[in-house]
């Protein structure tokens, strides 16, 4: 079961060389994987790239025809560890999951993968869930790329650029023996467009070849002294190889303009927003022609010193449009310029917000301040058009009359009576400490229920209450969903409580699929699935790790029994 079916659209994946592909960004990524000769793909479903897992599931027949192995991973760490196949063998592999939370879960596997280095291309496709459309903590993937030295691609959000990033990402990975991250923001995942297709490619070296002719490289195993060798390799070999590949293949782009005493440096994924802001000021058109030179970082890590210096030399100032905090790229560019004795002023977070999503209005405001300081002659005489003035006035008049509406359960949702029963029980027993978890049930933290003290991560509801697990008059309560339970809750929440003899109550809400990520099947799903093993009982699983007291309630609308 999935939120959306791509059964019809996946036929586009069969397009041959020279034919035109027209469709959605996620489908284009899948086509690019097939054109790149990928051998295996794995992923954990999660917005905003959950549809990539759905597309791959619906394209199972096409993957089988090409000999491609597809795994729906139990969690992000499982997905990342799948890339181990590319360490010893010339196999191209890709995995996918949500950015910040996914890399946090997968951090151990990714760090070991990066230390080992890869033989075949290894691509990590991340849904960068940052900004106003996100439901998670506001963090960037950039820090993780720097920490483990994994190259980070951030392509311009159009289909040709995204497809090119997938294909060159594999080549960059192989040229530098380093895994590569491909960062896609929510809008880029669902943008529509077209590109000229190429033929799908069957891997020359297959998974069966790897199984039948196993090859072992002891110096790729992350243990001393090899781990110290890996660190030197990163600095002395892999980094220079990556910089050389990026420069020679012109992965970054420069768009010239006549106002060449200033310039703009921008992350590739923010390019469309920047161009729209320039257009509203009158300094660019809808086709990308700009009066202010723009240097587009389709690769945001590593930076190429020679390109940065070449773009900035001779300019009075450049504006760096870097979304999110801290200002990693701004620090690096200032370091590069000072080391090269280039005195061009690099403006960034001084003119743009320190944090928050860079919408068109936000970028425009920063641009106006930059131009006012360095090229006021480029500013229009009036910054606000009559149309913008009317819109602002309309918003101001409406805003006081729009009431706040917290997110809530769908009408008739069977999770709603669970929390109603908890509120009724608390009338007799008093309030309890309740450890919440990721999922639809997190709506219980809002009015009218207002239940829940903390959220620590997917499947960590029970673990979040573990410090309060000592026996006493009043028990702590923990909430888990079935998706989080299979993600890592069985071990981290339930198994941990059994091992430590915790005296608490864990409520596992089972709706038969992973609802928080779009409605994909999981181990306990009741639906028949041609490619997956379903119908595995949650109650049997918890009893299997030693839980003695369990109750299963199938009708949550029986509020008296729930209470």
PDB file of N, CA, C and O in Angstrom, residues 87-151:
ATOM      1  N   UNK A  87      32.086  -1.421  -1.904  1.00  0.00           N
ATOM      2  CA  UNK A  87      33.440  -1.247  -1.352  1.00  0.00           C
ATOM      3  C   UNK A  87      34.445  -2.120  -2.105  1.00  0.00           C
ATOM      4  O   UNK A  87      35.512  -1.653  -2.516  1.00  0.00           O
ATOM      5  N   UNK A  88      34.103  -3.391  -2.309  1.00  0.00           N
ATOM      6  CA  UNK A  88      35.044  -4.334  -2.906  1.00  0.00           C
ATOM      7  C   UNK A  88      34.815  -4.596  -4.389  1.00  0.00           C
ATOM      8  O   UNK A  88      35.700  -5.127  -5.060  1.00  0.00           O
ATOM      9  N   UNK A  89      33.652  -4.248  -4.894  1.00  0.00           N
ATOM     10  CA  UNK A  89      33.292  -4.638  -6.253  1.00  0.00           C
ATOM     11  C   UNK A  89      32.918  -3.422  -7.099  1.00  0.00           C
ATOM     12  O   UNK A  89      32.384  -2.435  -6.570  1.00  0.00           O
ATOM     13  N   UNK A  90      33.132  -3.482  -8.409  1.00  0.00           N
ATOM     14  CA  UNK A  90      32.749  -2.372  -9.298  1.00  0.00           C
ATOM     15  C   UNK A  90      31.250  -2.377  -9.578  1.00  0.00           C
ATOM     16  O   UNK A  90      30.802  -2.475 -10.723  1.00  0.00           O
ATOM     17  N   UNK A  91      30.474  -2.295  -8.490  1.00  0.00           N
ATOM     18  CA  UNK A  91      29.024  -2.271  -8.565  1.00  0.00           C
ATOM     19  C   UNK A  91      28.529  -0.870  -8.227  1.00  0.00           C
ATOM     20  O   UNK A  91      28.900  -0.317  -7.183  1.00  0.00           O
ATOM     21  N   UNK A  92      27.696  -0.318  -9.068  1.00  0.00           N
ATOM     22  CA  UNK A  92      27.085   0.971  -8.757  1.00  0.00           C
ATOM     23  C   UNK A  92      25.827   0.742  -7.929  1.00  0.00           C
ATOM     24  O   UNK A  92      24.959  -0.039  -8.309  1.00  0.00           O
ATOM     25  N   UNK A  93      25.746   1.459  -6.798  1.00  0.00           N
ATOM     26  CA  UNK A  93      24.597   1.310  -5.922  1.00  0.00           C
ATOM     27  C   UNK A  93      24.102   2.656  -5.446  1.00  0.00           C
ATOM     28  O   UNK A  93      24.864   3.621  -5.345  1.00  0.00           O
ATOM     29  N   UNK A  94      22.803   2.732  -5.153  1.00  0.00           N
ATOM     30  CA  UNK A  94      22.208   3.974  -4.656  1.00  0.00           C
ATOM     31  C   UNK A  94      21.278   3.659  -3.502  1.00  0.00           C
ATOM     32  O   UNK A  94      20.630   2.600  -3.481  1.00  0.00           O
ATOM     33  N   UNK A  95      21.214   4.563  -2.537  1.00  0.00           N
ATOM     34  CA  UNK A  95      20.257   4.455  -1.442  1.00  0.00           C
ATOM     35  C   UNK A  95      19.570   5.794  -1.269  1.00  0.00           C
ATOM     36  O   UNK A  95      20.069   6.830  -1.718  1.00  0.00           O
ATOM     37  N   UNK A  96      18.427   5.778  -0.609  1.00  0.00           N
ATOM     38  CA  UNK A  96      17.658   7.015  -0.470  1.00  0.00           C
ATOM     39  C   UNK A  96      16.943   7.054   0.872  1.00  0.00           C
ATOM     40  O   UNK A  96      16.487   6.033   1.381  1.00  0.00           O
ATOM     41  N   UNK A  97      16.870   8.263   1.451  1.00  0.00           N
ATOM     42  CA  UNK A  97      16.106   8.503   2.676  1.00  0.00           C
ATOM     43  C   UNK A  97      16.058   9.999   2.929  1.00  0.00           C
ATOM     44  O   UNK A  97      16.699  10.783   2.233  1.00  0.00           O
ATOM     45  N   UNK A  98      15.296  10.398   3.966  1.00  0.00           N
ATOM     46  CA  UNK A  98      15.182  11.802   4.329  1.00  0.00           C
ATOM     47  C   UNK A  98      16.507  12.313   4.864  1.00  0.00           C
ATOM     48  O   UNK A  98      17.252  11.578   5.522  1.00  0.00           O
ATOM     49  N   UNK A  99      16.795  13.607   4.621  1.00  0.00           N
ATOM     50  CA  UNK A  99      18.096  14.194   4.927  1.00  0.00           C
ATOM     51  C   UNK A  99      18.541  14.124   6.367  1.00  0.00           C
ATOM     52  O   UNK A  99      19.178  13.164   6.791  1.00  0.00           O
ATOM     53  N   UNK A 100      18.209  15.135   7.169  1.00  0.00           N
ATOM     54  CA  UNK A 100      18.806  15.265   8.504  1.00  0.00           C
ATOM     55  C   UNK A 100      18.550  14.054   9.380  1.00  0.00           C
ATOM     56  O   UNK A 100      19.491  13.461   9.935  1.00  0.00           O
ATOM     57  N   UNK A 101      17.290  13.639   9.531  1.00  0.00           N
ATOM     58  CA  UNK A 101      17.006  12.512  10.407  1.00  0.00           C
ATOM     59  C   UNK A 101      17.556  11.211   9.823  1.00  0.00           C
ATOM     60  O   UNK A 101      17.985  10.320  10.559  1.00  0.00           O
ATOM     61  N   UNK A 102      17.545  11.089   8.508  1.00  0.00           N
ATOM     62  CA  UNK A 102      18.065   9.873   7.883  1.00  0.00           C
ATOM     63  C   UNK A 102      19.558   9.718   8.072  1.00  0.00           C
ATOM     64  O   UNK A 102      20.043   8.633   8.418  1.00  0.00           O
ATOM     65  N   UNK A 103      20.307  10.799   7.855  1.00  0.00           N
ATOM     66  CA  UNK A 103      21.758  10.709   8.049  1.00  0.00           C
ATOM     67  C   UNK A 103      22.101  10.494   9.515  1.00  0.00           C
ATOM     68  O   UNK A 103      23.101   9.850   9.832  1.00  0.00           O
ATOM     69  N   UNK A 104      21.270  11.020  10.431  1.00  0.00           N
ATOM     70  CA  UNK A 104      21.521  10.762  11.843  1.00  0.00           C
ATOM     71  C   UNK A 104      21.408   9.273  12.159  1.00  0.00           C
ATOM     72  O   UNK A 104      22.259   8.698  12.845  1.00  0.00           O
ATOM     73  N   UNK A 105      20.358   8.639  11.658  1.00  0.00           N
ATOM     74  CA  UNK A 105      20.170   7.207  11.895  1.00  0.00           C
ATOM     75  C   UNK A 105      21.262   6.397  11.206  1.00  0.00           C
ATOM     76  O   UNK A 105      21.773   5.411  11.741  1.00  0.00           O
ATOM     77  N   UNK A 106      21.652   6.832  10.002  1.00  0.00           N
ATOM     78  CA  UNK A 106      22.603   6.070   9.184  1.00  0.00           C
ATOM     79  C   UNK A 106      24.053   6.438   9.444  1.00  0.00           C
ATOM     80  O   UNK A 106      24.951   5.939   8.759  1.00  0.00           O
ATOM     81  N   UNK A 107      24.319   7.296  10.430  1.00  0.00           N
ATOM     82  CA  UNK A 107      25.647   7.908  10.560  1.00  0.00           C
ATOM     83  C   UNK A 107      26.774   6.890  10.714  1.00  0.00           C
ATOM     84  O   UNK A 107      27.849   7.058  10.132  1.00  0.00           O
ATOM     85  N   UNK A 108      26.560   5.832  11.471  1.00  0.00           N
ATOM     86  CA  UNK A 108      27.642   4.865  11.689  1.00  0.00           C
ATOM     87  C   UNK A 108      28.005   4.161  10.386  1.00  0.00           C
ATOM     88  O   UNK A 108      29.181   4.037  10.028  1.00  0.00           O
ATOM     89  N   UNK A 109      26.976   3.718   9.667  1.00  0.00           N
ATOM     90  CA  UNK A 109      27.238   3.031   8.398  1.00  0.00           C
ATOM     91  C   UNK A 109      27.884   3.964   7.383  1.00  0.00           C
ATOM     92  O   UNK A 109      28.836   3.579   6.684  1.00  0.00           O
ATOM     93  N   UNK A 110      27.395   5.203   7.301  1.00  0.00           N
ATOM     94  CA  UNK A 110      27.952   6.144   6.334  1.00  0.00           C
ATOM     95  C   UNK A 110      29.397   6.514   6.669  1.00  0.00           C
ATOM     96  O   UNK A 110      30.242   6.645   5.779  1.00  0.00           O
ATOM     97  N   UNK A 111      29.686   6.682   7.960  1.00  0.00           N
ATOM     98  CA  UNK A 111      31.052   7.022   8.361  1.00  0.00           C
ATOM     99  C   UNK A 111      32.015   5.893   8.023  1.00  0.00           C
ATOM    100  O   UNK A 111      33.127   6.134   7.530  1.00  0.00           O
ATOM    101  N   UNK A 112      31.597   4.656   8.267  1.00  0.00           N
ATOM    102  CA  UNK A 112      32.453   3.516   7.924  1.00  0.00           C
ATOM    103  C   UNK A 112      32.602   3.363   6.417  1.00  0.00           C
ATOM    104  O   UNK A 112      33.690   3.039   5.927  1.00  0.00           O
ATOM    105  N   UNK A 113      31.515   3.591   5.685  1.00  0.00           N
ATOM    106  CA  UNK A 113      31.577   3.515   4.226  1.00  0.00           C
ATOM    107  C   UNK A 113      32.557   4.530   3.680  1.00  0.00           C
ATOM    108  O   UNK A 113      33.393   4.216   2.817  1.00  0.00           O
ATOM    109  N   UNK A 114      32.496   5.769   4.189  1.00  0.00           N
ATOM    110  CA  UNK A 114      33.389   6.813   3.708  1.00  0.00           C
ATOM    111  C   UNK A 114      34.834   6.528   4.077  1.00  0.00           C
ATOM    112  O   UNK A 114      35.753   6.829   3.314  1.00  0.00           O
ATOM    113  N   UNK A 115      35.038   5.944   5.245  1.00  0.00           N
ATOM    114  CA  UNK A 115      36.406   5.613   5.645  1.00  0.00           C
ATOM    115  C   UNK A 115      36.976   4.525   4.741  1.00  0.00           C
ATOM    116  O   UNK A 115      38.100   4.631   4.257  1.00  0.00           O
ATOM    117  N   UNK A 116      36.193   3.481   4.491  1.00  0.00           N
ATOM    118  CA  UNK A 116      36.650   2.387   3.623  1.00  0.00           C
ATOM    119  C   UNK A 116      36.936   2.877   2.211  1.00  0.00           C
ATOM    120  O   UNK A 116      37.893   2.448   1.571  1.00  0.00           O
ATOM    121  N   UNK A 117      36.089   3.775   1.744  1.00  0.00           N
ATOM    122  CA  UNK A 117      36.166   4.160   0.336  1.00  0.00           C
ATOM    123  C   UNK A 117      35.447   3.125  -0.512  1.00  0.00           C
ATOM    124  O   UNK A 117      35.160   2.008  -0.062  1.00  0.00           O
ATOM    125  N   UNK A 118      35.124   3.488  -1.743  1.00  0.00           N
ATOM    126  CA  UNK A 118      34.352   2.601  -2.609  1.00  0.00           C
ATOM    127  C   UNK A 118      35.094   2.352  -3.920  1.00  0.00           C
ATOM    128  O   UNK A 118      35.886   3.167  -4.372  1.00  0.00           O
ATOM    129  N   UNK A 119      34.803   1.189  -4.515  1.00  0.00           N
ATOM    130  CA  UNK A 119      35.311   0.838  -5.842  1.00  0.00           C
ATOM    131  C   UNK A 119      34.278   1.195  -6.900  1.00  0.00           C
ATOM    132  O   UNK A 119      34.562   1.862  -7.882  1.00  0.00           O
ATOM    133  N   UNK A 120      33.037   0.717  -6.685  1.00  0.00           N
ATOM    134  CA  UNK A 120      31.934   1.114  -7.554  1.00  0.00           C
ATOM    135  C   UNK A 120      31.313   2.401  -7.051  1.00  0.00           C
ATOM    136  O   UNK A 120      31.456   2.769  -5.873  1.00  0.00           O
ATOM    137  N   UNK A 121      30.616   3.101  -7.921  1.00  0.00           N
ATOM    138  CA  UNK A 121      30.003   4.356  -7.519  1.00  0.00           C
ATOM    139  C   UNK A 121      28.910   4.149  -6.480  1.00  0.00           C
ATOM    140  O   UNK A 121      28.061   3.269  -6.625  1.00  0.00           O
ATOM    141  N   UNK A 122      28.944   4.957  -5.411  1.00  0.00           N
ATOM    142  CA  UNK A 122      27.953   4.863  -4.335  1.00  0.00           C
ATOM    143  C   UNK A 122      27.259   6.213  -4.197  1.00  0.00           C
ATOM    144  O   UNK A 122      27.917   7.218  -3.918  1.00  0.00           O
ATOM    145  N   UNK A 123      25.941   6.237  -4.400  1.00  0.00           N
ATOM    146  CA  UNK A 123      25.173   7.479  -4.400  1.00  0.00           C
ATOM    147  C   UNK A 123      24.113   7.443  -3.302  1.00  0.00           C
ATOM    148  O   UNK A 123      23.348   6.480  -3.194  1.00  0.00           O
ATOM    149  N   UNK A 124      24.085   8.481  -2.466  1.00  0.00           N
ATOM    150  CA  UNK A 124      23.108   8.615  -1.394  1.00  0.00           C
ATOM    151  C   UNK A 124      22.172   9.756  -1.765  1.00  0.00           C
ATOM    152  O   UNK A 124      22.589  10.918  -1.796  1.00  0.00           O
ATOM    153  N   UNK A 125      20.926   9.448  -2.085  1.00  0.00           N
ATOM    154  CA  UNK A 125      19.958  10.447  -2.543  1.00  0.00           C
ATOM    155  C   UNK A 125      19.157  10.909  -1.329  1.00  0.00           C
ATOM    156  O   UNK A 125      18.408  10.125  -0.728  1.00  0.00           O
ATOM    157  N   UNK A 126      19.333  12.181  -0.963  1.00  0.00           N
ATOM    158  CA  UNK A 126      18.744  12.713   0.257  1.00  0.00           C
ATOM    159  C   UNK A 126      17.607  13.683  -0.058  1.00  0.00           C
ATOM    160  O   UNK A 126      17.752  14.563  -0.902  1.00  0.00           O
ATOM    161  N   UNK A 127      16.500  13.526   0.647  1.00  0.00           N
ATOM    162  CA  UNK A 127      15.443  14.527   0.604  1.00  0.00           C
ATOM    163  C   UNK A 127      15.734  15.585   1.645  1.00  0.00           C
ATOM    164  O   UNK A 127      15.629  15.322   2.842  1.00  0.00           O
ATOM    165  N   UNK A 128      16.161  16.761   1.207  1.00  0.00           N
ATOM    166  CA  UNK A 128      16.549  17.826   2.144  1.00  0.00           C
ATOM    167  C   UNK A 128      15.289  18.489   2.682  1.00  0.00           C
ATOM    168  O   UNK A 128      14.718  19.378   2.052  1.00  0.00           O
ATOM    169  N   UNK A 129      14.849  18.062   3.835  1.00  0.00           N
ATOM    170  CA  UNK A 129      13.570  18.493   4.401  1.00  0.00           C
ATOM    171  C   UNK A 129      13.808  19.655   5.355  1.00  0.00           C
ATOM    172  O   UNK A 129      13.723  19.521   6.569  1.00  0.00           O
ATOM    173  N   UNK A 130      14.108  20.815   4.792  1.00  0.00           N
ATOM    174  CA  UNK A 130      14.439  21.996   5.588  1.00  0.00           C
ATOM    175  C   UNK A 130      13.459  23.105   5.249  1.00  0.00           C
ATOM    176  O   UNK A 130      13.083  23.279   4.104  1.00  0.00           O
ATOM    177  N   UNK A 131      13.055  23.856   6.256  1.00  0.00           N
ATOM    178  CA  UNK A 131      12.247  25.037   5.976  1.00  0.00           C
ATOM    179  C   UNK A 131      10.792  24.882   6.370  1.00  0.00           C
ATOM    180  O   UNK A 131      10.414  24.001   7.142  1.00  0.00           O
ATOM    181  N   UNK A 132       9.953  25.736   5.797  1.00  0.00           N
ATOM    182  CA  UNK A 132       8.563  25.832   6.222  1.00  0.00           C
ATOM    183  C   UNK A 132       7.754  24.574   5.939  1.00  0.00           C
ATOM    184  O   UNK A 132       6.757  24.306   6.611  1.00  0.00           O
ATOM    185  N   UNK A 133       8.165  23.787   4.956  1.00  0.00           N
ATOM    186  CA  UNK A 133       7.416  22.574   4.631  1.00  0.00           C
ATOM    187  C   UNK A 133       7.840  21.366   5.433  1.00  0.00           C
ATOM    188  O   UNK A 133       7.356  20.259   5.203  1.00  0.00           O
ATOM    189  N   UNK A 134       8.739  21.535   6.388  1.00  0.00           N
ATOM    190  CA  UNK A 134       9.303  20.408   7.118  1.00  0.00           C
ATOM    191  C   UNK A 134       8.595  20.193   8.443  1.00  0.00           C
ATOM    192  O   UNK A 134       8.134  21.131   9.090  1.00  0.00           O
ATOM    193  N   UNK A 135       8.547  18.934   8.876  1.00  0.00           N
ATOM    194  CA  UNK A 135       7.963  18.594  10.174  1.00  0.00           C
ATOM    195  C   UNK A 135       9.031  18.114  11.155  1.00  0.00           C
ATOM    196  O   UNK A 135       8.707  17.563  12.201  1.00  0.00           O
ATOM    197  N   UNK A 136      10.315  18.317  10.816  1.00  0.00           N
ATOM    198  CA  UNK A 136      11.390  17.804  11.662  1.00  0.00           C
ATOM    199  C   UNK A 136      12.272  18.948  12.161  1.00  0.00           C
ATOM    200  O   UNK A 136      12.060  20.105  11.821  1.00  0.00           O
ATOM    201  N   UNK A 137      13.267  18.574  12.956  1.00  0.00           N
ATOM    202  CA  UNK A 137      14.208  19.579  13.431  1.00  0.00           C
ATOM    203  C   UNK A 137      14.904  20.245  12.242  1.00  0.00           C
ATOM    204  O   UNK A 137      15.116  19.628  11.202  1.00  0.00           O
ATOM    205  N   UNK A 138      15.263  21.522  12.404  1.00  0.00           N
ATOM    206  CA  UNK A 138      15.813  22.292  11.293  1.00  0.00           C
ATOM    207  C   UNK A 138      17.334  22.120  11.245  1.00  0.00           C
ATOM    208  O   UNK A 138      18.084  22.842  11.891  1.00  0.00           O
ATOM    209  N   UNK A 139      17.759  21.123  10.487  1.00  0.00           N
ATOM    210  CA  UNK A 139      19.182  20.863  10.305  1.00  0.00           C
ATOM    211  C   UNK A 139      19.471  20.625   8.837  1.00  0.00           C
ATOM    212  O   UNK A 139      18.573  20.276   8.062  1.00  0.00           O
ATOM    213  N   UNK A 140      20.738  20.792   8.470  1.00  0.00           N
ATOM    214  CA  UNK A 140      21.170  20.610   7.091  1.00  0.00           C
ATOM    215  C   UNK A 140      22.016  19.343   6.966  1.00  0.00           C
ATOM    216  O   UNK A 140      22.635  18.899   7.925  1.00  0.00           O
ATOM    217  N   UNK A 141      22.056  18.790   5.760  1.00  0.00           N
ATOM    218  CA  UNK A 141      22.892  17.621   5.498  1.00  0.00           C
ATOM    219  C   UNK A 141      24.357  18.001   5.307  1.00  0.00           C
ATOM    220  O   UNK A 141      25.225  17.143   5.354  1.00  0.00           O
ATOM    221  N   UNK A 142      24.601  19.298   5.081  1.00  0.00           N
ATOM    222  CA  UNK A 142      25.958  19.758   4.752  1.00  0.00           C
ATOM    223  C   UNK A 142      26.968  19.383   5.836  1.00  0.00           C
ATOM    224  O   UNK A 142      28.088  18.976   5.537  1.00  0.00           O
ATOM    225  N   UNK A 143      26.551  19.522   7.108  1.00  0.00           N
ATOM    226  CA  UNK A 143      27.474  19.228   8.208  1.00  0.00           C
ATOM    227  C   UNK A 143      27.922  17.776   8.173  1.00  0.00           C
ATOM    228  O   UNK A 143      29.085  17.464   8.441  1.00  0.00           O
ATOM    229  N   UNK A 144      27.003  16.881   7.831  1.00  0.00           N
ATOM    230  CA  UNK A 144      27.368  15.464   7.788  1.00  0.00           C
ATOM    231  C   UNK A 144      28.329  15.174   6.652  1.00  0.00           C
ATOM    232  O   UNK A 144      29.263  14.385   6.803  1.00  0.00           O
ATOM    233  N   UNK A 145      28.115  15.817   5.514  1.00  0.00           N
ATOM    234  CA  UNK A 145      29.039  15.627   4.394  1.00  0.00           C
ATOM    235  C   UNK A 145      30.451  16.031   4.785  1.00  0.00           C
ATOM    236  O   UNK A 145      31.422  15.329   4.490  1.00  0.00           O
ATOM    237  N   UNK A 146      30.582  17.163   5.486  1.00  0.00           N
ATOM    238  CA  UNK A 146      31.903  17.620   5.906  1.00  0.00           C
ATOM    239  C   UNK A 146      32.507  16.687   6.958  1.00  0.00           C
ATOM    240  O   UNK A 146      33.689  16.392   6.929  1.00  0.00           O
ATOM    241  N   UNK A 147      31.672  16.232   7.895  1.00  0.00           N
ATOM    242  CA  UNK A 147      32.178  15.399   8.988  1.00  0.00           C
ATOM    243  C   UNK A 147      32.817  14.108   8.475  1.00  0.00           C
ATOM    244  O   UNK A 147      33.896  13.717   8.916  1.00  0.00           O
ATOM    245  N   UNK A 148      32.136  13.462   7.541  1.00  0.00           N
ATOM    246  CA  UNK A 148      32.621  12.167   7.067  1.00  0.00           C
ATOM    247  C   UNK A 148      33.296  12.245   5.705  1.00  0.00           C
ATOM    248  O   UNK A 148      33.664  11.218   5.147  1.00  0.00           O
ATOM    249  N   UNK A 149      33.454  13.437   5.173  1.00  0.00           N
ATOM    250  CA  UNK A 149      34.029  13.660   3.854  1.00  0.00           C
ATOM    251  C   UNK A 149      33.323  12.829   2.793  1.00  0.00           C
ATOM    252  O   UNK A 149      33.883  11.920   2.190  1.00  0.00           O
ATOM    253  N   UNK A 150      32.059  13.157   2.618  1.00  0.00           N
ATOM    254  CA  UNK A 150      31.232  12.610   1.545  1.00  0.00           C
ATOM    255  C   UNK A 150      30.865  13.788   0.657  1.00  0.00           C
ATOM    256  O   UNK A 150      30.373  14.806   1.141  1.00  0.00           O
ATOM    257  N   UNK A 151      31.121  13.701  -0.633  1.00  0.00           N
ATOM    258  CA  UNK A 151      30.883  14.832  -1.523  1.00  0.00           C
ATOM    259  C   UNK A 151      29.388  15.097  -1.624  1.00  0.00           C
ATOM    260  O   UNK A 151      28.563  14.175  -1.635  1.00  0.00           O
TER     261      UNK A 151
END
